[in-house]
């Protein structure tokens, strides 16, 4: 067990659940099943369409971010 790097609260990971949206994680996995729902990941836009953008977040993981899910971050 460790401490949240933002507030110091005891947690199992690098940040507590309260601060997960304040951090952009680097994805180190190799399949979409290893992603954690609700977590923000650092990525690169690979392409775009009327319905959203394609984002590359790892060596072998690319996905679609629907335009309704886009915010101003």
Coordinates of N, CA and C in Angstrom, one line a residue:
X1 N 0.8 -1.2 0.0 CA 0.0 0.0 0.0 C 0.9 1.2 0.0
X2 N 0.5 2.2 -0.8 CA 1.3 3.5 -0.9 C 0.4 4.7 -0.6
X3 N 0.9 5.8 -1.0 CA 0.2 7.1 -0.8 C -0.1 7.8 -2.1
X4 N -1.2 8.5 -2.2 CA -1.6 9.3 -3.4 C -0.5 10.3 -3.6
X5 N 0.0 10.5 -4.8 CA 1.0 11.5 -5.1 C 0.5 12.9 -5.0
X6 N -0.8 13.1 -5.0 CA -1.4 14.4 -5.0 C -1.8 14.8 -3.5
X7 N -2.5 14.0 -2.8 CA -3.0 14.4 -1.5 C -2.4 13.6 -0.3
X8 N -1.7 12.5 -0.6 CA -1.1 11.7 0.5 C -2.0 10.6 1.1
X9 N -3.2 10.5 0.6 CA -4.1 9.5 1.2 C -3.6 8.1 0.9
X10 N -3.8 7.2 1.8 CA -3.4 5.8 1.6 C -4.1 5.2 0.4
X11 N -3.4 4.6 -0.5 CA -4.0 4.0 -1.7 C -3.2 2.9 -2.2
X12 N -3.8 2.0 -3.1 CA -3.0 0.9 -3.7 C -2.2 1.4 -4.9
X13 N -2.6 2.4 -5.6 CA -1.9 2.9 -6.8 C -1.1 4.2 -6.5
X14 N -0.8 4.9 -7.6 CA -0.1 6.1 -7.6 C -1.0 7.3 -7.1
X15 N -2.3 7.2 -7.4 CA -3.2 8.3 -7.0 C -4.5 7.6 -6.4
X16 N -5.2 8.3 -5.5 CA -6.4 7.9 -5.0 C -7.5 8.0 -6.0
X17 N -8.7 7.4 -5.8 CA -9.8 7.4 -6.7 C -10.3 8.9 -6.9
X18 N -10.2 9.7 -5.9 CA -10.6 11.1 -5.9 C -9.8 11.9 -7.0
X19 N -8.6 11.5 -7.2 CA -7.7 12.3 -8.1 C -7.4 11.6 -9.4
X20 N -8.0 10.5 -9.7 CA -7.7 9.8 -11.0 C -8.0 10.7 -12.2
X21 N -9.0 11.6 -12.2 CA -9.2 12.4 -13.3 C -8.2 13.6 -13.5
X22 N -7.4 13.8 -12.4 CA -6.4 14.9 -12.5 C -5.1 14.5 -13.1
X23 N -5.0 13.2 -13.4 CA -3.7 12.7 -13.9 C -3.9 12.0 -15.2
X24 N -2.9 12.2 -16.1 CA -2.9 11.4 -17.4 C -1.9 10.3 -17.3
X25 N -2.4 9.1 -17.3 CA -1.5 7.9 -17.1 C -0.8 7.5 -18.4
X26 N 0.3 7.0 -18.4 CA 1.0 6.4 -19.5 C 0.6 4.9 -19.6
X27 N 0.0 4.5 -20.7 CA -0.4 3.1 -20.8 C 0.8 2.2 -21.1
X28 N 1.0 1.2 -20.3 CA 2.2 0.3 -20.5 C 1.8 -1.1 -20.9
X29 N 0.5 -1.3 -21.1 CA 0.0 -2.6 -21.5 C 0.1 -2.9 -23.0
X30 N -0.5 -4.0 -23.4 CA -0.4 -4.4 -24.8 C -1.8 -4.8 -25.4
X31 N -2.9 -4.6 -24.6 CA -4.2 -5.0 -25.0 C -5.2 -4.1 -24.4
X32 N -6.3 -3.8 -25.1 CA -7.4 -2.9 -24.5 C -7.9 -3.4 -23.2
X33 N -7.9 -4.7 -22.9 CA -8.4 -5.3 -21.7 C -7.7 -4.8 -20.5
X34 N -6.5 -4.3 -20.7 CA -5.6 -3.8 -19.5 C -5.9 -2.4 -19.2
X35 N -6.8 -1.7 -19.9 CA -7.1 -0.3 -19.6 C -8.1 -0.3 -18.4
X36 N -8.0 0.8 -17.6 CA -8.8 0.9 -16.4 C -9.9 1.9 -16.8
X37 N -11.2 1.5 -16.7 CA -12.3 2.5 -17.0 C -12.3 3.7 -16.2
X38 N -12.6 4.8 -16.8 CA -12.6 6.1 -16.0 C -11.3 6.8 -15.8
X39 N -10.2 6.2 -16.3 CA -8.9 6.8 -16.1 C -8.5 7.5 -17.4
X40 N -7.8 8.6 -17.3 CA -7.3 9.3 -18.4 C -5.9 8.8 -18.8
X41 N -5.7 8.6 -20.1 CA -4.4 8.1 -20.6 C -3.8 9.1 -21.5
X42 N -2.5 9.2 -21.5 CA -1.8 10.1 -22.5 C -1.8 9.4 -23.8
X43 N -2.1 10.1 -24.9 CA -2.2 9.5 -26.2 C -1.9 10.5 -27.3
X44 N -1.9 10.0 -28.5 CA -1.6 10.8 -29.7 C -2.8 10.6 -30.7
X45 N -3.3 11.7 -31.2 CA -4.4 11.6 -32.2 C -3.8 11.0 -33.5
X46 N -4.4 9.9 -34.0 CA -4.0 9.3 -35.2 C -4.8 9.7 -36.4
X47 N -6.0 10.1 -36.2 CA -6.9 10.5 -37.3 C -8.2 11.0 -36.7
X48 N -9.0 11.6 -37.6 CA -10.3 12.1 -37.1 C -11.4 11.8 -38.1
X49 N -12.6 11.9 -37.7 CA -13.8 11.7 -38.5 C -14.9 12.6 -38.0
X50 N -16.0 12.6 -38.6 CA -17.2 13.4 -38.1 C -17.6 12.9 -36.8
X51 N -17.4 11.7 -36.5 CA -18.0 11.1 -35.2 C -17.0 11.1 -34.1
X52 N -15.7 11.5 -34.3 CA -14.7 11.5 -33.2 C -13.3 11.4 -33.7
X53 N -12.4 11.1 -32.8 CA -11.0 11.0 -33.1 C -10.4 9.6 -32.8
X54 N -9.5 9.2 -33.5 CA -8.8 7.9 -33.3 C -7.5 8.3 -32.5
X55 N -7.3 7.6 -31.4 CA -6.2 7.9 -30.5 C -5.3 6.7 -30.3
X56 N -4.0 6.9 -30.4 CA -3.0 5.8 -30.2 C -2.5 6.0 -28.8
X57 N -2.7 5.0 -27.9 CA -2.2 5.2 -26.5 C -1.2 4.2 -26.1
X58 N -0.7 3.4 -27.1 CA 0.3 2.4 -26.8 C 0.8 1.8 -28.0
X59 N 1.8 0.9 -27.9 CA 2.4 0.2 -29.1 C 1.4 -0.5 -29.9
X60 N 0.4 -1.1 -29.3 CA -0.6 -1.9 -30.0 C -2.0 -1.6 -29.7
X61 N -2.3 -0.4 -29.1 CA -3.7 -0.1 -28.7 C -4.0 1.3 -29.2
X62 N -5.0 1.3 -30.1 CA -5.6 2.5 -30.7 C -7.1 2.4 -30.6
X63 N -7.7 3.5 -30.3 CA -9.2 3.4 -30.1 C -9.8 4.7 -30.6
X64 N -11.2 4.7 -30.5 CA -12.0 5.8 -31.0 C -12.5 6.5 -29.8
X65 N -12.3 7.8 -29.8 CA -12.9 8.7 -28.7 C -14.1 9.4 -29.4
X66 N -15.3 9.0 -29.1 CA -16.5 9.6 -29.7 C -16.6 11.1 -29.4
X67 N -17.1 11.9 -30.4 CA -17.1 13.3 -30.2 C -17.9 13.8 -29.0
X68 N -18.9 13.0 -28.6 CA -19.6 13.3 -27.4 C -18.8 13.2 -26.1
X69 N -17.7 12.4 -26.2 CA -16.9 12.2 -25.0 C -15.7 13.2 -24.9
X70 N -15.6 14.0 -26.0 CA -14.5 15.0 -26.0 C -14.9 16.2 -25.1
X71 N -13.9 16.6 -24.3 CA -14.1 17.8 -23.5 C -13.0 18.8 -23.9
X72 N -12.8 19.8 -23.1 CA -11.9 20.8 -23.4 C -10.5 20.6 -22.8
X73 N -10.2 19.4 -22.3 CA -8.9 19.2 -21.7 C -7.9 19.0 -22.7

